[in-house]
Coordinates of C-alpha atoms in Angstrom, one line a residue:
X1 CA 61.9 143.5 98.4
X2 CA 58.6 143.4 100.5
X3 CA 59.5 139.2 101.2
X4 CA 62.5 140.3 102.2
X5 CA 61.0 142.8 104.6
X6 CA 58.7 140.2 105.8
X7 CA 60.8 137.7 106.7
X8 CA 63.7 140.2 108.0
X9 CA 60.0 141.0 110.4
X10 CA 59.6 137.0 111.1
X11 CA 62.8 136.8 112.0
X12 CA 63.4 139.3 114.4
X13 CA 59.8 138.8 115.6
X14 CA 60.9 135.3 116.4
X15 CA 64.1 136.5 117.8
X16 CA 62.0 138.4 120.4
X17 CA 59.8 135.9 121.6
X18 CA 63.8 133.7 122.1
X19 CA 64.5 136.7 124.0
X20 CA 61.9 137.0 126.3
X21 CA 61.5 133.0 126.8
X22 CA 65.4 133.4 128.0
X23 CA 64.5 137.0 130.2
X24 CA 62.0 134.6 131.7
X25 CA 63.5 132.4 132.9
X26 CA 66.5 133.3 134.5
X27 CA 64.3 135.9 137.0
X28 CA 62.3 132.9 137.9
X29 CA 65.2 130.6 137.8
X30 CA 66.8 133.5 140.4
X31 CA 62.8 133.3 142.3
X32 CA 63.7 129.8 143.1
X33 CA 67.2 130.2 143.7
X34 CA 65.8 133.5 146.3
X35 CA 63.3 130.8 147.5
X36 CA 65.1 128.4 148.7
X37 CA 67.5 130.9 151.0
X38 CA 64.4 131.7 151.8
X39 CA 63.4 129.2 153.1
X40 CA 66.8 127.1 154.8
X41 CA 66.5 131.4 156.9
X42 CA 62.6 130.0 158.5
X43 CA 64.2 126.9 158.9
X44 CA 66.8 128.8 160.9
X45 CA 64.2 130.4 163.6
X46 CA 62.3 127.2 163.9
X47 CA 66.0 125.9 165.3
X48 CA 66.2 128.9 166.9
X49 CA 62.8 128.5 168.8
X50 CA 63.1 124.9 169.2
X51 CA 66.4 126.3 171.4
X52 CA 64.5 128.8 173.3
X53 CA 61.8 126.4 174.2
X54 CA 64.3 123.5 175.4
X55 CA 66.1 126.1 177.6
X56 CA 63.2 127.4 179.2
X57 CA 62.1 124.2 179.9
X58 CA 66.4 123.3 181.9
X59 CA 66.1 126.1 183.5
X60 CA 65.7 125.3 187.5
X61 CA 62.0 126.4 188.7
X62 CA 62.8 129.9 190.7
X63 CA 66.8 130.2 190.2
X64 CA 66.3 131.3 186.5
X65 CA 70.4 129.9 185.8
X66 CA 70.8 126.5 183.5
X67 CA 73.3 124.5 184.2
X68 CA 76.9 124.6 181.3
X69 CA 76.7 120.9 181.1
X70 CA 73.0 120.6 180.6
X71 CA 73.2 123.2 177.3
X72 CA 76.5 121.3 175.7
X73 CA 73.9 118.2 175.6
X74 CA 71.1 120.1 175.0
X75 CA 73.0 122.2 171.4
X76 CA 75.8 118.6 170.7
X77 CA 71.9 116.8 171.1
X78 CA 70.4 119.2 168.1
X79 CA 73.1 119.3 165.8
X80 CA 73.1 115.4 165.7
X81 CA 69.8 115.5 165.0
X82 CA 68.9 113.6 167.3
X83 CA 66.5 116.1 169.5
X84 CA 63.5 117.4 167.4
X85 CA 62.3 116.5 163.1
X86 CA 63.0 120.0 162.8
X87 CA 66.4 120.0 162.9
X88 CA 68.4 117.5 160.2
X89 CA 71.9 116.7 160.6
X90 CA 72.5 117.1 156.7
X91 CA 71.7 120.3 157.2
X92 CA 72.8 121.9 161.0
X93 CA 76.4 122.8 161.4
X94 CA 76.9 124.2 164.2
X95 CA 74.4 125.6 167.1
X96 CA 76.2 128.4 169.2
X97 CA 74.9 130.6 172.2
X98 CA 76.2 134.5 173.2
X99 CA 76.2 137.0 176.1
X100 CA 75.2 140.3 175.2
X101 CA 78.3 141.8 174.4
X102 CA 79.0 138.9 171.7
X103 CA 80.7 136.4 173.9
X104 CA 80.3 132.7 173.0
X105 CA 78.6 130.5 176.4
X106 CA 78.4 127.2 174.7
X107 CA 78.8 125.8 171.2
X108 CA 78.8 122.5 169.2
X109 CA 79.5 121.3 166.0
X110 CA 81.8 122.9 163.8
X111 CA 83.9 125.9 165.2
X112 CA 82.4 129.2 164.1
X113 CA 84.2 131.9 163.3
X114 CA 83.0 135.8 164.2
X115 CA 85.3 138.0 162.4
X116 CA 84.9 136.9 158.8
X117 CA 82.6 139.8 157.7
X118 CA 81.2 141.3 160.8
X119 CA 78.4 138.4 161.2
X120 CA 77.2 140.2 165.1
X121 CA 76.5 143.5 163.1
X122 CA 74.6 141.9 159.8
X123 CA 73.1 139.3 161.0
X124 CA 73.8 136.8 158.4
X125 CA 76.7 135.7 156.1
X126 CA 76.2 132.7 153.4
X127 CA 79.4 131.2 152.4
X128 CA 80.1 128.7 149.5
X129 CA 78.9 126.0 151.6
X130 CA 77.3 127.0 154.4
X131 CA 75.3 130.0 155.8
X132 CA 76.1 131.3 159.8
X133 CA 72.7 133.0 161.3
X134 CA 72.8 134.7 164.4
X135 CA 69.5 135.1 166.2
X136 CA 68.8 138.0 167.9
X137 CA 66.6 137.2 170.5
X138 CA 66.4 137.1 174.4
X139 CA 66.9 133.6 174.7
X140 CA 64.8 131.8 177.3
X141 CA 64.4 135.0 178.7
X142 CA 60.1 135.8 181.0
X143 CA 58.7 138.6 181.9
X144 CA 58.6 139.2 185.4
X145 CA 55.4 141.1 187.3
X146 CA 56.5 144.8 187.3
X147 CA 56.6 144.5 183.7
X148 CA 60.1 144.0 183.2
X149 CA 62.2 141.1 181.3
X150 CA 64.5 138.8 183.5
X151 CA 67.3 136.7 181.9
X152 CA 68.0 133.3 182.1
X153 CA 72.3 132.7 183.1
X154 CA 74.6 130.3 182.1
X155 CA 75.8 128.6 185.6
X156 CA 79.0 127.5 185.1
X157 CA 80.3 124.1 187.6
X158 CA 82.6 125.4 190.4
X159 CA 85.6 124.1 188.6
X160 CA 84.8 126.6 186.1
X161 CA 83.9 129.0 188.8
X162 CA 87.6 130.0 189.1
X163 CA 88.6 130.7 185.7
X164 CA 85.4 132.4 184.8
X165 CA 85.7 134.6 187.7
X166 CA 89.2 135.7 186.8
X167 CA 88.9 136.0 183.5
X168 CA 85.8 138.5 184.4
X169 CA 87.9 140.7 186.9
X170 CA 90.1 142.9 186.2
X171 CA 93.7 142.2 188.0
X172 CA 94.8 143.5 191.5
X173 CA 97.5 146.1 190.6
X174 CA 101.0 144.8 192.6
X175 CA 101.9 145.8 196.0
X176 CA 104.5 148.6 195.9
X177 CA 107.5 147.1 197.1
X178 CA 107.8 150.6 199.0
X179 CA 104.9 149.6 201.5
X180 CA 106.0 147.3 205.0
X181 CA 104.5 144.2 204.7
X182 CA 104.1 143.7 208.3
X183 CA 101.3 143.9 210.2
X184 CA 98.0 142.1 210.1
X185 CA 95.7 143.5 206.7
X186 CA 93.1 145.8 207.0
X187 CA 90.4 145.0 208.1
X188 CA 87.4 146.0 205.2
X189 CA 85.3 148.9 206.1
X190 CA 82.2 146.9 207.1
X191 CA 84.1 144.6 209.5
X192 CA 83.3 144.3 212.9
X193 CA 85.4 144.8 216.0
X194 CA 87.0 141.6 217.4
X195 CA 84.6 139.4 220.2
X196 CA 81.9 141.6 218.9
X197 CA 78.9 140.0 217.1
X198 CA 76.5 140.7 213.7
X199 CA 73.7 139.9 212.1
X200 CA 74.3 139.9 208.8
X201 CA 72.1 140.6 206.5
X202 CA 70.3 138.4 203.7
X203 CA 73.0 138.4 200.9
X204 CA 73.0 140.7 198.3
X205 CA 72.4 138.4 195.4
X206 CA 68.9 137.1 197.6
X207 CA 67.5 140.3 196.8
X208 CA 66.0 142.3 194.3
X209 CA 67.5 145.4 193.7
X210 CA 65.0 148.1 192.4
X211 CA 63.3 148.2 188.5
X212 CA 65.9 145.3 187.5
X213 CA 63.7 142.9 188.4
X214 CA 64.9 139.5 190.3
X215 CA 68.5 138.3 190.1
X216 CA 70.3 134.3 190.7
X217 CA 70.3 133.1 194.0
X218 CA 73.5 132.0 195.6
X219 CA 74.4 128.4 195.4
X220 CA 75.9 126.9 198.4
X221 CA 79.1 127.6 196.6
X222 CA 78.6 131.6 195.1
X223 CA 78.1 132.8 198.2
X224 CA 81.9 133.7 199.3
X225 CA 81.2 135.9 196.1
X226 CA 81.5 139.5 196.7
X227 CA 79.1 142.2 194.6
X228 CA 81.4 143.0 192.1
X229 CA 82.4 139.7 191.2
X230 CA 79.0 137.9 190.7
X231 CA 77.9 141.4 188.8
X232 CA 80.7 140.1 186.5
X233 CA 80.0 137.2 186.3
X234 CA 76.0 137.7 185.8
X235 CA 77.2 140.2 182.4
X236 CA 79.8 137.4 181.4
X237 CA 77.1 134.5 181.4
X238 CA 73.7 136.0 180.0
X239 CA 72.3 134.3 176.8
X240 CA 71.8 136.5 174.4
X241 CA 71.9 135.6 171.2
X242 CA 72.4 132.0 169.3
X243 CA 73.6 131.6 165.8
X244 CA 72.9 128.7 163.8
X245 CA 75.0 127.4 160.8
X246 CA 74.0 125.9 158.1
X247 CA 74.9 123.8 154.7
X248 CA 74.0 125.9 151.8
X249 CA 73.6 122.2 149.6
X250 CA 70.2 121.6 149.6
X251 CA 69.6 125.6 148.1
X252 CA 72.2 125.2 146.0
X253 CA 70.3 121.1 145.1
X254 CA 67.2 123.0 144.5
X255 CA 69.0 125.9 142.4
X256 CA 70.6 123.0 140.2
X257 CA 67.9 121.4 139.5
X258 CA 65.8 124.7 138.5
X259 CA 69.0 125.4 136.5
X260 CA 69.0 122.5 134.7
X261 CA 65.4 123.1 134.2
X262 CA 65.6 126.3 133.1
X263 CA 68.2 125.0 131.2
X264 CA 66.4 122.7 129.2
X265 CA 63.3 125.4 128.4
X266 CA 65.4 127.1 126.9
X267 CA 67.0 125.0 125.0
X268 CA 63.5 123.7 124.0
X269 CA 62.9 127.5 123.3
X270 CA 65.5 127.4 120.8
X271 CA 65.1 124.4 119.3
X272 CA 61.4 125.7 118.3
X273 CA 62.3 129.6 117.5
X274 CA 65.1 127.5 115.0
X275 CA 62.2 125.2 113.6
X276 CA 60.5 128.0 113.1
X277 CA 62.9 130.2 111.3
X278 CA 63.6 127.3 108.9
X279 CA 59.9 126.3 108.4
X280 CA 59.3 129.9 107.5
X281 CA 62.1 129.7 105.2
X282 CA 60.6 126.8 103.5
X283 CA 57.6 128.6 104.1
X284 CA 58.4 131.3 102.0
X285 CA 60.6 129.0 99.4
X286 CA 57.7 127.1 98.5
X287 CA 55.4 129.8 97.9
X288 CA 58.1 131.8 96.0
X289 CA 58.4 128.4 94.3
X290 CA 54.5 127.9 94.0
X291 CA 54.6 131.7 92.6
X292 CA 57.5 130.5 89.6
X293 CA 56.3 126.8 89.0
X294 CA 52.6 129.1 87.7
X295 CA 54.5 132.2 85.9
X296 CA 56.6 129.1 84.2
X297 CA 52.8 126.8 83.6
X298 CA 52.0 130.5 82.5
X299 CA 55.2 130.9 79.9
X300 CA 55.5 127.1 78.7
X301 CA 51.4 127.7 78.2
X302 CA 52.8 130.7 75.7
X303 CA 55.5 129.0 74.2
X304 CA 53.5 125.8 73.3
X305 CA 51.4 128.2 71.7
X306 CA 53.6 129.7 69.7
X307 CA 55.7 126.4 69.2
X308 CA 52.3 125.0 67.1
X309 CA 52.1 128.7 66.3
X310 CA 56.2 127.9 64.6
X311 CA 55.5 124.4 63.7
X312 CA 52.4 125.4 61.7
X313 CA 53.9 127.9 59.9
X314 CA 56.7 126.3 58.8
X315 CA 54.5 123.2 57.5
X316 CA 52.7 126.4 55.7
X317 CA 55.9 127.6 54.3
X318 CA 56.9 124.6 52.9
X319 CA 54.2 124.8 49.6
X320 CA 56.1 128.3 48.5
X321 CA 59.3 127.0 49.9
X322 CA 59.0 123.7 47.2
X323 CA 56.5 125.9 44.4
X324 CA 59.6 128.4 44.1
X325 CA 62.3 125.1 43.5
X326 CA 60.2 123.6 41.4
X327 CA 59.8 126.7 39.1
X328 CA 63.8 127.3 39.6
X329 CA 64.5 123.3 37.9
X330 CA 62.1 124.6 35.5
X331 CA 63.8 128.1 34.6
X332 CA 67.2 125.4 34.0
X333 CA 65.2 123.0 31.8
X334 CA 64.4 125.5 28.7
X335 CA 66.3 125.7 26.0
X336 CA 67.1 128.5 25.6
X337 CA 68.0 129.3 28.7
X338 CA 71.4 131.5 29.6
X339 CA 74.4 128.6 31.5
X340 CA 74.5 131.8 33.6
X341 CA 70.6 131.6 34.3
X342 CA 70.9 127.9 34.1
X343 CA 73.7 128.6 37.6
X344 CA 71.9 130.5 39.2
X345 CA 68.5 128.4 39.0
X346 CA 71.1 125.3 40.3
X347 CA 71.6 127.8 43.4
X348 CA 68.0 128.3 43.9
X349 CA 66.9 124.7 44.1
X350 CA 69.6 124.1 46.5
X351 CA 69.3 126.8 49.0
X352 CA 65.5 125.5 48.5
X353 CA 66.8 122.1 49.7
X354 CA 68.8 123.5 52.8
X355 CA 65.3 125.4 53.4
X356 CA 63.1 122.4 53.7
X357 CA 65.7 120.3 55.5
X358 CA 65.5 123.4 58.0
X359 CA 62.0 123.4 58.4
X360 CA 62.1 119.0 58.1
X361 CA 63.9 118.8 61.8
X362 CA 62.3 121.9 63.4
X363 CA 59.0 120.4 62.5
X364 CA 60.7 117.2 64.2
X365 CA 61.6 119.0 66.5
X366 CA 58.2 120.3 67.7
X367 CA 56.2 116.9 67.3
X368 CA 54.8 115.7 70.1
X369 CA 56.5 112.2 71.0
X370 CA 54.0 109.6 72.3
X371 CA 55.3 107.0 73.0
X372 CA 54.6 103.3 72.0
X373 CA 56.0 100.6 73.5
X374 CA 56.9 97.2 71.7
X375 CA 59.5 94.8 72.1
X376 CA 62.6 94.3 69.5
X377 CA 65.6 92.7 68.8
X378 CA 68.2 96.1 69.1
X379 CA 70.7 94.6 66.5
X380 CA 67.7 94.3 63.1
X381 CA 67.4 97.6 63.5
X382 CA 70.6 98.8 64.3
X383 CA 71.5 97.0 60.9
X384 CA 69.3 98.7 58.9
X385 CA 70.2 101.6 60.3
X386 CA 73.9 101.3 59.3
X387 CA 72.3 100.2 55.9
X388 CA 70.5 103.5 55.7
X389 CA 74.0 105.3 55.9
X390 CA 76.2 102.7 53.4
X391 CA 76.4 105.5 51.3
X392 CA 78.1 108.1 53.8
X393 CA 80.3 105.7 55.1
X394 CA 82.1 104.3 51.6
X395 CA 82.2 108.0 50.8
X396 CA 84.7 109.1 54.3
X397 CA 85.7 105.3 53.9
X398 CA 84.1 105.3 57.8
X399 CA 85.2 101.4 59.8
X400 CA 81.3 100.6 61.2
X401 CA 81.5 97.3 63.8
X402 CA 78.5 96.5 66.2
X403 CA 79.4 94.5 68.5
X404 CA 77.5 93.2 72.4
X405 CA 74.9 91.3 72.7
X406 CA 72.0 90.3 71.3
X407 CA 69.5 92.0 73.5
X408 CA 65.7 92.5 73.1
X409 CA 63.8 95.6 74.6
X410 CA 61.2 97.4 74.9
X411 CA 60.4 100.3 73.1
X412 CA 59.0 102.3 70.2
X413 CA 60.4 101.5 66.6
X414 CA 60.1 104.5 65.1
X415 CA 61.6 106.7 67.6
X416 CA 64.4 104.4 68.1
X417 CA 65.2 104.2 64.2
X418 CA 65.2 108.1 64.7
X419 CA 67.3 108.2 67.1
X420 CA 69.7 105.5 66.1
X421 CA 70.0 107.1 62.2
X422 CA 70.7 110.8 64.4
X423 CA 73.5 109.0 66.6
X424 CA 75.3 107.4 63.9
X425 CA 74.8 110.5 60.8
X426 CA 76.2 112.4 63.7
X427 CA 78.9 110.2 64.6
X428 CA 80.0 110.3 60.5
X429 CA 79.8 113.8 60.7
X430 CA 82.3 114.5 62.6
X431 CA 85.1 111.8 61.6
X432 CA 87.9 112.1 59.1
X433 CA 89.1 109.5 57.0
X434 CA 89.9 106.7 58.3
X435 CA 87.3 106.8 60.6
X436 CA 86.3 104.4 63.2
X437 CA 82.4 103.7 64.7
X438 CA 81.6 101.1 67.0
X439 CA 77.9 100.7 67.8
X440 CA 78.2 98.3 71.4
X441 CA 75.1 96.8 73.3
X442 CA 75.6 95.5 76.6
X443 CA 73.6 94.3 79.5
X444 CA 74.2 96.5 83.0
X445 CA 71.9 94.7 85.7
X446 CA 69.1 93.1 85.6
X447 CA 66.9 93.8 83.5
X448 CA 68.7 97.1 82.5
X449 CA 71.4 97.6 79.3
X450 CA 72.7 99.9 77.4
X451 CA 73.9 101.5 73.5
X452 CA 77.1 103.3 73.5
X453 CA 77.7 104.7 69.8
X454 CA 81.7 105.2 69.8
X455 CA 83.9 107.1 66.8
X456 CA 87.4 108.7 67.1
X457 CA 86.9 112.1 65.7
X458 CA 88.0 115.0 68.3
X459 CA 85.8 114.2 70.2
X460 CA 83.4 117.0 72.7
X461 CA 85.3 120.3 74.5
X462 CA 83.8 119.3 79.0
X463 CA 82.4 122.4 78.9
X464 CA 80.3 121.4 75.6
X465 CA 78.9 117.9 76.9
X466 CA 76.3 119.5 78.5
X467 CA 75.1 122.4 75.7
X468 CA 75.6 119.8 72.3
X469 CA 71.7 118.6 73.7
X470 CA 71.0 122.2 73.5
X471 CA 68.4 122.7 70.5
X472 CA 70.5 125.1 67.8
X473 CA 73.6 124.3 69.0
X474 CA 76.0 122.6 67.0
X475 CA 79.1 121.8 66.4
X476 CA 79.5 121.1 62.8
X477 CA 79.5 123.3 59.8
X478 CA 77.0 122.4 57.7
X479 CA 74.4 120.5 60.9
X480 CA 71.5 122.5 62.0
X481 CA 72.2 121.2 65.4
X482 CA 68.7 119.8 66.4
X483 CA 69.6 116.4 65.7
X484 CA 70.8 115.4 69.2
X485 CA 68.1 117.9 70.6
X486 CA 65.8 115.4 69.0
X487 CA 67.3 112.4 70.0
X488 CA 67.0 113.7 73.7
X489 CA 63.6 114.3 73.2
X490 CA 63.2 110.8 72.2
X491 CA 65.8 108.9 75.7
X492 CA 63.7 111.4 77.6
X493 CA 60.2 110.4 76.5
X494 CA 61.3 106.3 77.4
X495 CA 62.6 107.0 80.9
X496 CA 66.0 106.7 79.6
X497 CA 69.3 109.2 80.0
X498 CA 71.4 109.5 77.2
X499 CA 75.0 111.2 78.5
X500 CA 78.7 112.1 76.4
X501 CA 81.7 111.2 78.0
X502 CA 84.8 110.7 76.5
X503 CA 86.0 107.7 74.2
X504 CA 89.9 106.9 74.3
X505 CA 92.2 107.6 72.9
X506 CA 90.4 110.1 71.1
X507 CA 86.2 110.7 70.1
X508 CA 83.4 110.7 71.7
X509 CA 80.8 108.1 72.7
X510 CA 77.3 109.5 73.1
X511 CA 75.8 105.7 76.0
X512 CA 72.2 105.7 76.2
X513 CA 71.6 103.9 79.9
X514 CA 68.5 102.1 81.0
X515 CA 67.3 100.6 78.5
X516 CA 64.6 97.7 79.6
X517 CA 65.8 94.5 78.6
X518 CA 62.4 92.8 77.3
X519 CA 61.0 89.5 80.1
X520 CA 61.9 86.7 78.1
X521 CA 65.6 87.8 78.5

C-alpha cells in the first residue's frame, strides 16, 4: 500500500510540474504576442511623427496652409516606403488625414472603412490581416505668441475649390415663383450708392480675429469668397487626425515563431514528464524486484539447507530400512514360520524395496550436478543403455530402434547415461504391448545436434507438457515423479534444452536440443 501511494504522489508531482510548464509557456506566448502588437503600435506612432514633421516642413511660410497636391504626394511616397526608413512598404497599407469632423482630406493606399467597429471613437481596430490606428493629434499645429494653437489647412486647387465650397455651404432656397423677377437684384446691405467710391477695409481673411489666433491669408483666387464661405472651407480643410493602416503579418509571424517554440518546449516537457514517470516506474519495479530477489535468495538458502537436511535424513533412513528388510527376510526363512507369517514377511520386503527406491531417487535429485565434460561417442552410450533395459523391452514386446548420425558430443558420461536411462524407462512405462520406441540423433546446425526419444504410447496432453518435469508429478501408477525432474536438472546443467512434443500419429517425443558437437566433426 505504501509503495502505491508513493508512486501516486510522484506521478501527481510530475503532472503538476508539467501543468505549470504549460501555463507558463501559454503566458509567455501571450506576452510575446502583446509585445509584438505594442511594437507595431509604436511604429505607427513613429510614422505619425514622421508625417507631422513632413507636413510642418511643407507649410508655406506665414500662410499656414499645405497644398493638396503636395500632401497627396507625401502620403503616396510614405505608403510606397521611399521617404523614411521607419516606414516599410511591407507593413504600411494605408495613410489618411482627417478634419475635425472625421472626414477624409487626403489618403493613399487601400481604402479605409471607417464604419467598422467605431474606429474613430475606439482609436484602433485589429483585423485578421491588418490593424488601423487613429492618432488624435493636430497634425502640423504650431503655438502662437498668445498661447493659442494655430492649425494647418489643406488648400485645394482652384479647380476643386468650387466643388468643395458647394459641398460645405448649404444650398440657397429656390426662388419664390410668386415673386416678380423683373428688375435688378437688391444691392447688398453694405453696398454704396451708385457713383460713390468707398474704401473697403482690409479683407477679413487677412485680419486677426480676436483670441482665435491668426488665419491663413487669402490667395488671389480666394478674394471673391465671402466670410461665411471662407469659414465653412476652414472647418472642412483643417488637419486634425491621421489614420494609419498597417499589416499584421509581422505580428502574426512573430506569434507563429513563438508558438512553435513554446509548443516545442511543451513537447520536451511532456517527453521529460513521461520519461521521468517511466524511469520512476522502472526504478520502483527494480526496487521491488531487488526486494523479491533478496527474499528469494533467503528462501533459496533456507530451501538449500532444508534440502541438505532432507537428503541427510533420507540417507540415514535407508540404514534402519535395510535392517527391517533383512529381519523380514530372516523371519520368512525360519523353518517353523507359518505360511501366513512368511507372506507378511515378503510384503514387508517389497514395501521396504519401494521405499528404498524412492529414497534413492530423492537423494539422486537433491545431489548437486557437477558436469565434467568430455568428448563422447553418442552411439555406444545409447547401445549400452538399451542393453540395460533389454529385459523390460522383451517383457513388454517393445521394438526399439536407434537411428541417426554417428555423432560425438561434449557431455558428462555418467549424467548422459542417467538421462538416457530415465527417458527410455519413461517410454517403456508409457508404451503398451507391441509398442515402438525410437532413439534419433541428428545434426541441426553448425556445431549443434539434437537427441530425440520417440514412442507411440498415449502421449502427453498439451496442458501437462510443462508440468511433467516438475518433481513428484507423474502420469504413471507406479512412478515416483522424479525421473523427468532429474533429466531436466542434468539437461540444464549442461546448457541444453528439453521439451515434450507430440509424435505423429500418436505418442510423445522428448527432444534434447543444443548438444555441442565435438570439434573433430
